[in-house]
Structure formats: C-alpha cells, structure tokens
mmCIF file of C-alpha atoms in Angstrom:
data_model
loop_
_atom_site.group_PDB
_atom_site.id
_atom_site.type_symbol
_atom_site.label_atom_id
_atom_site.label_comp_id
_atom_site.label_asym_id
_atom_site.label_seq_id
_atom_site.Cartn_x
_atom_site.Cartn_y
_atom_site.Cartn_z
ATOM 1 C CA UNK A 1 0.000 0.000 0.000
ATOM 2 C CA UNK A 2 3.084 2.350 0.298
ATOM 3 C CA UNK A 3 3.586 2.381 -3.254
ATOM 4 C CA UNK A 4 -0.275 3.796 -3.663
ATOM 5 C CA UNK A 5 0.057 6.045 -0.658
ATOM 6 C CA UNK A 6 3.024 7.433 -2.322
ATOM 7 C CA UNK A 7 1.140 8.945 -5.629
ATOM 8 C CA UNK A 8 -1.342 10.733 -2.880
ATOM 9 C CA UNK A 9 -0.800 14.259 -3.419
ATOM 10 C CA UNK A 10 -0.354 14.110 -7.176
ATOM 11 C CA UNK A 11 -3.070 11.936 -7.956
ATOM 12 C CA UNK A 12 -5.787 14.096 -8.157
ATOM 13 C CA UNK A 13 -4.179 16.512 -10.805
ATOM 14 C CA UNK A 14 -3.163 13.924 -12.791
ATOM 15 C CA UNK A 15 -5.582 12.234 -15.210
ATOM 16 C CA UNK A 16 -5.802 11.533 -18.805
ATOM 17 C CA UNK A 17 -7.767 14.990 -19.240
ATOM 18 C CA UNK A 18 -4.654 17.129 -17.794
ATOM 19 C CA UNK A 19 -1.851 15.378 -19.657
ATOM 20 C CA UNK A 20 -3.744 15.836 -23.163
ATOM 21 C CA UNK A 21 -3.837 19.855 -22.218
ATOM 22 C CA UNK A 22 -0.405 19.858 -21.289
ATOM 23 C CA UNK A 23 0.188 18.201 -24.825
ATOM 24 C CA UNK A 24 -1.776 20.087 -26.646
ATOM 25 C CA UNK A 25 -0.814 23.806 -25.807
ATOM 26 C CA UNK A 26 2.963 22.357 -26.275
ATOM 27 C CA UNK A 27 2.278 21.222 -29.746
ATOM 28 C CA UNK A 28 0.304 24.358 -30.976
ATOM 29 C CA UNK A 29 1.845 26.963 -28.726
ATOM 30 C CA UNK A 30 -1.565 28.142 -27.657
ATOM 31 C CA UNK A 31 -4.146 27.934 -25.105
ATOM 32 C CA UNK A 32 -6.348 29.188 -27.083
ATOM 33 C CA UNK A 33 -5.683 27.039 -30.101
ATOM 34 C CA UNK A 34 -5.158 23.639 -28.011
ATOM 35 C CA UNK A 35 -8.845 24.833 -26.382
ATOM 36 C CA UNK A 36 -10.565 24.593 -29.561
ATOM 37 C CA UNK A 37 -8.757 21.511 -30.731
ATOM 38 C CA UNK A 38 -9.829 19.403 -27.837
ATOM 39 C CA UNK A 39 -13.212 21.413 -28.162
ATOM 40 C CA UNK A 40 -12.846 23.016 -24.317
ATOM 41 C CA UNK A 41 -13.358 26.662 -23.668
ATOM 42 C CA UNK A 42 -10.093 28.483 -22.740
ATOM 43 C CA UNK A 43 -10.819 28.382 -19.569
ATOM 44 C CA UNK A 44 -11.728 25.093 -18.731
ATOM 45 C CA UNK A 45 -8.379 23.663 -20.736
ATOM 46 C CA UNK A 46 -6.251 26.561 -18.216
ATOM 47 C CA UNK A 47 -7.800 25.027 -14.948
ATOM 48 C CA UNK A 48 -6.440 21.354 -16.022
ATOM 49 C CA UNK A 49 -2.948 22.541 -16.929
ATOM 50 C CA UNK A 50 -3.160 25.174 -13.630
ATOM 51 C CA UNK A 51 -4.576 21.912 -11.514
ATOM 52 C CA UNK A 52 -1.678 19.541 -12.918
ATOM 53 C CA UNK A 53 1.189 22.705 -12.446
ATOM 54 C CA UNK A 54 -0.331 22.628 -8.859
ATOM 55 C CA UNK A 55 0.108 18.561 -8.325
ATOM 56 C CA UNK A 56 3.358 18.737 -9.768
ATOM 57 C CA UNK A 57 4.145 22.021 -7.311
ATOM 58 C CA UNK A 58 6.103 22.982 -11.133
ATOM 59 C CA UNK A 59 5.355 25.397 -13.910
ATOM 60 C CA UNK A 60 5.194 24.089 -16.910
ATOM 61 C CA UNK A 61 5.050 26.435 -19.798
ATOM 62 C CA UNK A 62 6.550 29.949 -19.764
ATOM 63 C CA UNK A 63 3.698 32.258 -20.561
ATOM 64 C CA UNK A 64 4.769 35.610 -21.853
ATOM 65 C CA UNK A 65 1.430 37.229 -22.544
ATOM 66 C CA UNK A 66 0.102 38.940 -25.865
ATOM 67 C CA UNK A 67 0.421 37.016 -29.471
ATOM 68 C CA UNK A 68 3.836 35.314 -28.406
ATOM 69 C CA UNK A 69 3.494 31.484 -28.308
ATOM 70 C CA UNK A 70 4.012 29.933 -25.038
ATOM 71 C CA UNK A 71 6.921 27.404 -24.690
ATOM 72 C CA UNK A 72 7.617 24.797 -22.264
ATOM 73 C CA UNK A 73 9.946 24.793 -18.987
ATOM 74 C CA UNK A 74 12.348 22.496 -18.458
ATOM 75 C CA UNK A 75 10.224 20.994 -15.860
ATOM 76 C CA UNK A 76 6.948 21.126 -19.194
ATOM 77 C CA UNK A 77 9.715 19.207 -20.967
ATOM 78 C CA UNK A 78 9.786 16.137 -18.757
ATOM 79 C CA UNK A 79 6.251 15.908 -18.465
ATOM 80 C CA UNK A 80 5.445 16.016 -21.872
ATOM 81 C CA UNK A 81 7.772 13.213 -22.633
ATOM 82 C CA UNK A 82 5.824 10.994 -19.842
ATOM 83 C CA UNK A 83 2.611 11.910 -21.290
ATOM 84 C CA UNK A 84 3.018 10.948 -24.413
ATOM 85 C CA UNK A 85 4.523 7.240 -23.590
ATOM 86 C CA UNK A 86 1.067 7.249 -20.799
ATOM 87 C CA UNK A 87 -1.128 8.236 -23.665
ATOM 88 C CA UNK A 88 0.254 5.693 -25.754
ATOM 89 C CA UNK A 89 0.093 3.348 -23.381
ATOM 90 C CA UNK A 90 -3.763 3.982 -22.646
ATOM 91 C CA UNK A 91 -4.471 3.669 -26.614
ATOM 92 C CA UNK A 92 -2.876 0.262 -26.853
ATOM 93 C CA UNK A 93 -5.526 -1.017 -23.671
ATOM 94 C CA UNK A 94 -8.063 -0.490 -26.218
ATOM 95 C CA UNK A 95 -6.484 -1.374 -29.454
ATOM 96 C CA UNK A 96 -5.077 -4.337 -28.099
ATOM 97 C CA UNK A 97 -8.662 -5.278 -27.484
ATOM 98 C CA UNK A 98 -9.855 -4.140 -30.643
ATOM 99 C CA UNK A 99 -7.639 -6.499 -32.364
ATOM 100 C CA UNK A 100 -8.324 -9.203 -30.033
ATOM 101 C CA UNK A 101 -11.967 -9.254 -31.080
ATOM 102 C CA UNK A 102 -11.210 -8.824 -34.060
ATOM 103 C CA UNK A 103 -8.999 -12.021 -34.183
ATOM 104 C CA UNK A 104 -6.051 -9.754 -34.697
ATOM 105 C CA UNK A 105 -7.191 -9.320 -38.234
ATOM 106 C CA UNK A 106 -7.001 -5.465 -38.479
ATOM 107 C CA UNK A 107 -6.246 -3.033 -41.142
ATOM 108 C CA UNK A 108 -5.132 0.811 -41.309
ATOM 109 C CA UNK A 109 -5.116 2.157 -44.485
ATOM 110 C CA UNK A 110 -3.169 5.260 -44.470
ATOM 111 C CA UNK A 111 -2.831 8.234 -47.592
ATOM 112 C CA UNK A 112 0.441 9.159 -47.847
ATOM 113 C CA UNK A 113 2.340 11.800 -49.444
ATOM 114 C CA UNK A 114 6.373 11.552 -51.058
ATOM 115 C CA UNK A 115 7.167 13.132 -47.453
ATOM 116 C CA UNK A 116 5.345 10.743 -45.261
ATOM 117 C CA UNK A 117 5.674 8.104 -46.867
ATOM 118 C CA UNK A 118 9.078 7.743 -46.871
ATOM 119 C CA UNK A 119 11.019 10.390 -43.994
ATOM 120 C CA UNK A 120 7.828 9.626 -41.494
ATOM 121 C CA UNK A 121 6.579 6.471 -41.757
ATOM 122 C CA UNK A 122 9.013 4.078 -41.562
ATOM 123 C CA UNK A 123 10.192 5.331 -37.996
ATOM 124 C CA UNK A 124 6.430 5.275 -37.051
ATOM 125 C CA UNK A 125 5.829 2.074 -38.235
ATOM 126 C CA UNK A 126 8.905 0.473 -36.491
ATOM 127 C CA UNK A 127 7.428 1.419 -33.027
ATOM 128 C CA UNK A 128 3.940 0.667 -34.066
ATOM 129 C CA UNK A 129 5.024 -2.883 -35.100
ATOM 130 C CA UNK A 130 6.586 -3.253 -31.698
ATOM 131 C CA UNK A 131 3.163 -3.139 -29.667
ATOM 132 C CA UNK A 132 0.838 -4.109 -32.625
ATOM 133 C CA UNK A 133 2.479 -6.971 -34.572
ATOM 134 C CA UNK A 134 -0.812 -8.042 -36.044
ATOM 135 C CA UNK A 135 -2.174 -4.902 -37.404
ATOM 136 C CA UNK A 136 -1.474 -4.448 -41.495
ATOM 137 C CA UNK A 137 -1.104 -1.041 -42.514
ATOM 138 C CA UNK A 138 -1.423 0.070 -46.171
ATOM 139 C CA UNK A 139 0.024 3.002 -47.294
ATOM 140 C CA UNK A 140 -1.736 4.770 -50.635
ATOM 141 C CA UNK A 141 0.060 7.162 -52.556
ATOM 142 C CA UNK A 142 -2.242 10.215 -51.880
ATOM 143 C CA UNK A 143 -0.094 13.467 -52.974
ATOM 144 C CA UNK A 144 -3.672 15.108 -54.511
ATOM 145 C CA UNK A 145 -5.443 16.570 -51.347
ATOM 146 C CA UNK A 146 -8.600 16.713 -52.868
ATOM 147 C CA UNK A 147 -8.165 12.714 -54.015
ATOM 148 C CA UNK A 148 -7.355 12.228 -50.669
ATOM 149 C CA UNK A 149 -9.981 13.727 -48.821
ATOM 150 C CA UNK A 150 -12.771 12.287 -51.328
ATOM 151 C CA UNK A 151 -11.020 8.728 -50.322
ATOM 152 C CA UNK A 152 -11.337 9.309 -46.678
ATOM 153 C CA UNK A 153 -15.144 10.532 -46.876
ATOM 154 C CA UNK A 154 -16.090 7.348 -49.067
ATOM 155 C CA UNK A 155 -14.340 5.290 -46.331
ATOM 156 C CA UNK A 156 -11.206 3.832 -48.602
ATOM 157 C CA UNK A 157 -8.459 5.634 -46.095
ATOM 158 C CA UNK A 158 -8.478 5.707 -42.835
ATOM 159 C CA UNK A 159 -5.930 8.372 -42.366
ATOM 160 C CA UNK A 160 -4.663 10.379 -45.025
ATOM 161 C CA UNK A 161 -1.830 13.013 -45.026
ATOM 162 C CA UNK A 162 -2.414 16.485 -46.258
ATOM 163 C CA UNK A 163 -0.455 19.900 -45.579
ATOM 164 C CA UNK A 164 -2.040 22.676 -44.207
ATOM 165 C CA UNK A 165 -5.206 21.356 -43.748
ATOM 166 C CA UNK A 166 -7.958 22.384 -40.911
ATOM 167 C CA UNK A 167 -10.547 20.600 -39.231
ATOM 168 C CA UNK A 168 -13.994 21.004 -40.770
ATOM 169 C CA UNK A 169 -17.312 19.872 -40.810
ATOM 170 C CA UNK A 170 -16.492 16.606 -42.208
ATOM 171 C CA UNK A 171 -12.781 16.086 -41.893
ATOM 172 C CA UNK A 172 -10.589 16.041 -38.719
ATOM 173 C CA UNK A 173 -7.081 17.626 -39.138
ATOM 174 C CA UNK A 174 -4.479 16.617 -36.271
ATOM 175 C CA UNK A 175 -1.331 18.782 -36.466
ATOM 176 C CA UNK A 176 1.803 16.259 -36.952
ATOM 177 C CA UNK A 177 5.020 18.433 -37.458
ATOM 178 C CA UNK A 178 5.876 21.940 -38.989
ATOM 179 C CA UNK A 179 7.571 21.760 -42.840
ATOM 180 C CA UNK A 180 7.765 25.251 -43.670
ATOM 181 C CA UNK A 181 9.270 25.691 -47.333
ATOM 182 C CA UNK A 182 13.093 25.941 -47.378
ATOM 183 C CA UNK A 183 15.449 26.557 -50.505
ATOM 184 C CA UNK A 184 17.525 23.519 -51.443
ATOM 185 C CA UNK A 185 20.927 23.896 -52.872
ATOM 186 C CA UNK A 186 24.218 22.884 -52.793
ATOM 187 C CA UNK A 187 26.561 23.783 -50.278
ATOM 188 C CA UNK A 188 29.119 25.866 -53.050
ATOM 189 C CA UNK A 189 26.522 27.870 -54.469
ATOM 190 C CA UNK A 190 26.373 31.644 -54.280
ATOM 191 C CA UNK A 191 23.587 31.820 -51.800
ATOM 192 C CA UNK A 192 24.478 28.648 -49.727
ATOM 193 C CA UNK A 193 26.000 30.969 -46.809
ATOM 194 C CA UNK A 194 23.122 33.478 -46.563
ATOM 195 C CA UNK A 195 21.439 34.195 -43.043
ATOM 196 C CA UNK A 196 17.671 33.292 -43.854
ATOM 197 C CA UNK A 197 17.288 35.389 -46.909
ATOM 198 C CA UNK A 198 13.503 35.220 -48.426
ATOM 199 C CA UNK A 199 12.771 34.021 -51.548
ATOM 200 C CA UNK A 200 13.659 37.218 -53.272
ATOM 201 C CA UNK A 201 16.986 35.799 -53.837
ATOM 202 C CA UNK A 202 15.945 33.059 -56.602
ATOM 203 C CA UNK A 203 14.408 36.232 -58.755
ATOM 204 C CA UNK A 204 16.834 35.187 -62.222
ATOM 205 C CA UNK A 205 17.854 32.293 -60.709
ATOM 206 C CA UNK A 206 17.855 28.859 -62.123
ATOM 207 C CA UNK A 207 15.009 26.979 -60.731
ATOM 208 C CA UNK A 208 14.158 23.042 -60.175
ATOM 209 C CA UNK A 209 10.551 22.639 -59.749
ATOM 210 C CA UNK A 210 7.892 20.414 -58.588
ATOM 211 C CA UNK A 211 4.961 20.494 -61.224
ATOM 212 C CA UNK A 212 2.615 23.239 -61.126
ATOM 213 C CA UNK A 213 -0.622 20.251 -60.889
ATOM 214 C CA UNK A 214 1.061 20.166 -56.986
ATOM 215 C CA UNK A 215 -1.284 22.749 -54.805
ATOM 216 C CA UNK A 216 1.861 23.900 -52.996
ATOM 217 C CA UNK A 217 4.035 24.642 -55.472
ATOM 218 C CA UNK A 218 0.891 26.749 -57.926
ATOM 219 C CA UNK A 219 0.614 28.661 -54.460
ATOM 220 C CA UNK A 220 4.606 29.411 -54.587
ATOM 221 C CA UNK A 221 4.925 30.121 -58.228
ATOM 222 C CA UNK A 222 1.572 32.516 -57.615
ATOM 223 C CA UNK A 223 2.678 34.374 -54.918
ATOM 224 C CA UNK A 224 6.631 34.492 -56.200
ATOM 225 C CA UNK A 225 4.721 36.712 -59.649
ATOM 226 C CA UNK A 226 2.961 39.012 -56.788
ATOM 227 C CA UNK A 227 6.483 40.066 -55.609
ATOM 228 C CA UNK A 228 8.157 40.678 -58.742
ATOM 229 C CA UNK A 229 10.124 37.446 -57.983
ATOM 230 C CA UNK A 230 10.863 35.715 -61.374
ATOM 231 C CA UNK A 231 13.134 32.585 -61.162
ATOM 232 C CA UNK A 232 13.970 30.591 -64.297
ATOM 233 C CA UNK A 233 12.301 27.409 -63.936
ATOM 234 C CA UNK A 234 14.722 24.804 -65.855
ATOM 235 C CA UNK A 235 13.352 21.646 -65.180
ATOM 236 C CA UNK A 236 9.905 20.681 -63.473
ATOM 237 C CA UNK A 237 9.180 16.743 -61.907
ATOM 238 C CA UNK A 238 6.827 14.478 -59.702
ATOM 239 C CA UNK A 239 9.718 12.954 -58.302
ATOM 240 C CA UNK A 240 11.105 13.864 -54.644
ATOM 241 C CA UNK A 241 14.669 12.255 -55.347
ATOM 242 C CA UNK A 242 14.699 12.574 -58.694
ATOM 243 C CA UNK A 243 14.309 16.801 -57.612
ATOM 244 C CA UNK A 244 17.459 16.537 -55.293
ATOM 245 C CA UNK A 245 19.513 14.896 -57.692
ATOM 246 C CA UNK A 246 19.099 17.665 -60.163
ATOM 247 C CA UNK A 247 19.897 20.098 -57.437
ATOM 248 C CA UNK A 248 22.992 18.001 -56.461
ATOM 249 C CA UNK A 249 24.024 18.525 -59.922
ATOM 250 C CA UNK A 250 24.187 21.944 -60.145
ATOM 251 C CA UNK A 251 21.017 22.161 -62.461
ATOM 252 C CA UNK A 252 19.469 24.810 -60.210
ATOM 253 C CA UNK A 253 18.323 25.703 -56.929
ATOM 254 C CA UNK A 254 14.642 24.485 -55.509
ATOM 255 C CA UNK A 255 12.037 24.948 -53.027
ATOM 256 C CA UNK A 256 11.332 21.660 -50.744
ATOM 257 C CA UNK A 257 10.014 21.076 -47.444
ATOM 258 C CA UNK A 258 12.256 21.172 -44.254
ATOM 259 C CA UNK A 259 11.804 17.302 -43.392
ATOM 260 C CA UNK A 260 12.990 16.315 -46.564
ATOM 261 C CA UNK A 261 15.737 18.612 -47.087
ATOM 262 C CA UNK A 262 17.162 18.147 -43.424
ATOM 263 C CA UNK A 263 17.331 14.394 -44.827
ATOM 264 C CA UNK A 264 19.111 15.086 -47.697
ATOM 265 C CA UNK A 265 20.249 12.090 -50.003
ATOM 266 C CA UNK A 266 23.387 13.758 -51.014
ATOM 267 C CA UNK A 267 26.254 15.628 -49.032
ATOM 268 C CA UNK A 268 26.760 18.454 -51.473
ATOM 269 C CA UNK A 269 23.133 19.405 -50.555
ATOM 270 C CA UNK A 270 22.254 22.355 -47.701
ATOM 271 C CA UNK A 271 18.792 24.194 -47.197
ATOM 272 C CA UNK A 272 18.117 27.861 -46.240
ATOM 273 C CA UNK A 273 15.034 28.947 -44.133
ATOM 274 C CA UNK A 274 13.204 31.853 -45.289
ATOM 275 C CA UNK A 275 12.113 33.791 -42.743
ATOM 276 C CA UNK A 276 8.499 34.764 -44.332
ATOM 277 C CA UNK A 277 4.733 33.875 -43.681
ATOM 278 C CA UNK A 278 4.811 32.259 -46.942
ATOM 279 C CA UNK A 279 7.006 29.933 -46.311
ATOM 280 C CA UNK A 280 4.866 28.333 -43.433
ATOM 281 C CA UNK A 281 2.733 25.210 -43.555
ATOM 282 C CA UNK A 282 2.534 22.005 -41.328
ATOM 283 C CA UNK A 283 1.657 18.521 -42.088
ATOM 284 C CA UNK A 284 -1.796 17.227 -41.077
ATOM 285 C CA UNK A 285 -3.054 13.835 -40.356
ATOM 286 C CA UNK A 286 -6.804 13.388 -41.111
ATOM 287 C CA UNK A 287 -9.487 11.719 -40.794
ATOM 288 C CA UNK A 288 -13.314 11.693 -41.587
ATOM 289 C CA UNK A 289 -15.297 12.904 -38.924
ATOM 290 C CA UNK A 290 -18.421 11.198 -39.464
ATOM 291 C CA UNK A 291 -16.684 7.565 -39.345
ATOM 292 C CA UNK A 292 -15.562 6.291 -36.021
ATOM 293 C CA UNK A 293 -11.798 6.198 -35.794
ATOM 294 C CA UNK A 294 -10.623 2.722 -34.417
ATOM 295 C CA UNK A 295 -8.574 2.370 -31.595
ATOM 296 C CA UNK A 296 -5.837 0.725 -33.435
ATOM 297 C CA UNK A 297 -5.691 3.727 -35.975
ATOM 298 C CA UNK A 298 -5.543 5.908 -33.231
ATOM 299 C CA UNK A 299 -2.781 4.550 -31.587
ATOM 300 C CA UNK A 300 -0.937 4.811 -35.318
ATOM 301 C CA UNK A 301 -1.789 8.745 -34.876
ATOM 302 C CA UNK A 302 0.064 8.819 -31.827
ATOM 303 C CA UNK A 303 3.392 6.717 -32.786
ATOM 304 C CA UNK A 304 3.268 9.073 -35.797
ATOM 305 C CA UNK A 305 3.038 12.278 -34.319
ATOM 306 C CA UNK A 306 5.820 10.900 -31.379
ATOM 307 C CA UNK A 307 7.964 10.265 -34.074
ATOM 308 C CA UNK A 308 7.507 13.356 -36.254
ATOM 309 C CA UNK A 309 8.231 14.757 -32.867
#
C-alpha cells in the first residue's frame, strides 16, 4: 500500500484529461488554439494545466502574454515526454482489445504523401510494429489533397496526409510536425551561406521545380509573380529524389520542405530557411469525422506524431 500512498498528493491533478492539455498547448503553442482543438473553452483547458502545475508544485510552460506562443519549462519538458509514452500506453488497452476481437485481423489504411511516406513512416511504423504486430497497414500514394480527402469521406483511407489542412465539418485535421518551405541547394553555391534570406533571392535564378498540378508549389509560383520574384524554372518533376539529384548537380536551386531537405540524399546538398509567412505550412493527419476512428488507428496517430516529434 506504500507504493499507492506514495502517488497521494499528485493523484488528483493527474488524469488523462490534464496530460492531453499539457500536450496540446505544447504542440500548438496556444491555449487558445489547443482549447478549440480538444473542443474546451479556454478556460476550462487553463484550470487542467493550472490543476496539474499545482500537483506537480512545477510550472510548466513559460507564458509571456500577448500574441507570443508559449513554450515549455524544463520541468513542461519532462512531463510532456511521460505523457506521451502514458497516452500511448492507454491507446494500446483499447487497441489491443480491438484487435483481439477482431482475431487480430485489423487493417489501417493510411494516404500518404512523397514526405510521409518515406522520412515519417518508416520510424512510425517500427514502433507501431513493436506493440501491434498483427495490425497491417497500407500506405496509398495520396499526394492530390482533394483525391485524398474524397477517399477518406467514401471510407477507402483511414488516415490520409495532407499539408495545411484544418478541421472542418467533415474532416478532422491533427497537427503532426511543422515543414515550412526551405530553398535547397548545394553547399558551393552563391547563396548557400546566406542568413535566412527570403525568396527574393531566386528572382533570375535557375530553378528546379515540382509540377505546377502540386497545390503547394501553384501557391509558390503565384505568390513568387505578386512580388516581382521571377526565377527561371529549368526543369519541373513528380519525383522527390529525382528533384534533389538535379539540385545536387548543379542544375538549379529548388524549393522543398524542411523534413525532406534536413534528410538530404546527397552531401553536397544544404537548405536555407526563409524567414516569411509564406514559407509556413505544417503537415496534417486526417481523418473523416463522421466515421468512427478505431482504436488501433488511433494509436498509429500517436506513434506518428511521437515520431515526427
């Protein structure tokens, strides 16, 4: 009985309800933003983080007031690690018996763009396997959000990746990691060893390109002619390798996102950050509202976003 005694004075500000809150305003930076994606007033979603900060006798987030985002403490740190291994750990209780009724015979079928599919996934999956043996996951090629989304509402995907994305009436967007737009190019090039210029500096210059059928890269090109920014576009492709390849080669320089280009495949390659609102976008992991989402596919939401992490 020690052992329970021992939890005593924590135990009350410490439930499922308060770690979630504490995850959530981590994640987005916001109380007001993790409110509305749990669907708690602002209020309500402050009293569980205030009640756990209390338990704990630790602050957890530094706030600094105004528009600024709040950011954890060291002590905010710590917990959020613990929370998400406990949350985990509560989603397996009920996938594990999902799949038990199921006679271990379940399936996640999972949209999945260039990025996710190969610089998310496979870490994911490797931690997902671990705890869920059993469970087959298909990945779809889904780079067309509007494919995507139609697949998810029909019921063929279960999950689907998307960019940018937010929660609707009929589809549920969960934030997974930030991949703001960076400029790709090799690490002797003119501009390699410029302090976070914008994208002003690829005006004339020669440009690889993803196609302009890709939402993102219309939206660039678009908002690049605004400006009076005018690269040369040399050579456009589908193909995420096949895009650093021709940058490694000195073809030109390109616009990719920050997961991919911190994973370069070649050693010549670097990436610059713009530091500009339009260079902003995070990867969302959604799902159709009106459909219940099975335990085992939300435990797969929660390896993902851990690894993303």
């Amino acid at each position: 009985m020690s052992q329970f005694r021992s939890i005593q004075p924590i135990k009350n500000g410490l439930g499922l309800r308060e770690l979630q809150a504490v995850l959530a305003v981590a994640e987005l930076g916001s109380f007001r933003g993790a409110a509305a994606a749990l669907g708690f007033s602002q209020s309500a979603l402050s009293h569980q983080v205030s009640a756990l900060e209390a338990a704990l006798g630790q602050s957890l987030f530094h706030r600094p007031g105004g528009r600024a985002p709040v950011r954890l403490t060291p002590a905010g740190e710590a917990v959020c690690r613990r929370a998400r291994r406990a949350l985990s750990e509560v989603e397996a209780v009920a996938a594990a018996a999902e799949q038990a009724a199921h006679g271990e015979s379940v399936r996640v079928r999972v949209g999945v763009t260039q990025t996710a599919a190969a610089e998310i996934m496979p870490a994911a999956l490797r931690v997902f396997r671990d705890d869920h043996p059993g469970v087959e996951v298909v990945l779809v090629g889904a780079d067309e959000p509007e494919s995507a989304r139609d697949a998810l509402l029909r019921g063929d995907l279960d999950l689907a990746f998307s960019y940018n994305t937010e929660t609707d009436a009929y589809v549920e967007a969960v934030p997974v990691v930030e991949d703001s737009w960076v400029i790709l190019t090799r690490r002797d090039s003119a501009i390699a060893n410029l302090d976070r210029p914008g994208f002003g500096v690829l005006d004339q210059q020669d440009l690889v390109a993803w196609n302009r059928r890709w939402r993102g890269q219309a939206e660039l090109e678009d908002g690049w002619a605004r400006r009076g920014i005018a690269p040369t576009i040399v050579y456009r492709t589908d193909d995420n390798l096949a895009l650093q390849r021709l940058v490694a080669a000195g073809l030109g320089h390109a616009c990719i996102g920050r997961v991919v280009a911190s994973r370069a495949v070649d050693p010549v390659l670097t990436w610059l950050e713009p530091d500009e609102a339009t260079a902003r976008r995070t990867i969302v992991l959604c799902h159709a509202r009106h459909r219940p989402v099975t335990a085992t596919a939300r435990t797969l939401i929660t390896a993902i976003r851990s690894q993303a992490a």
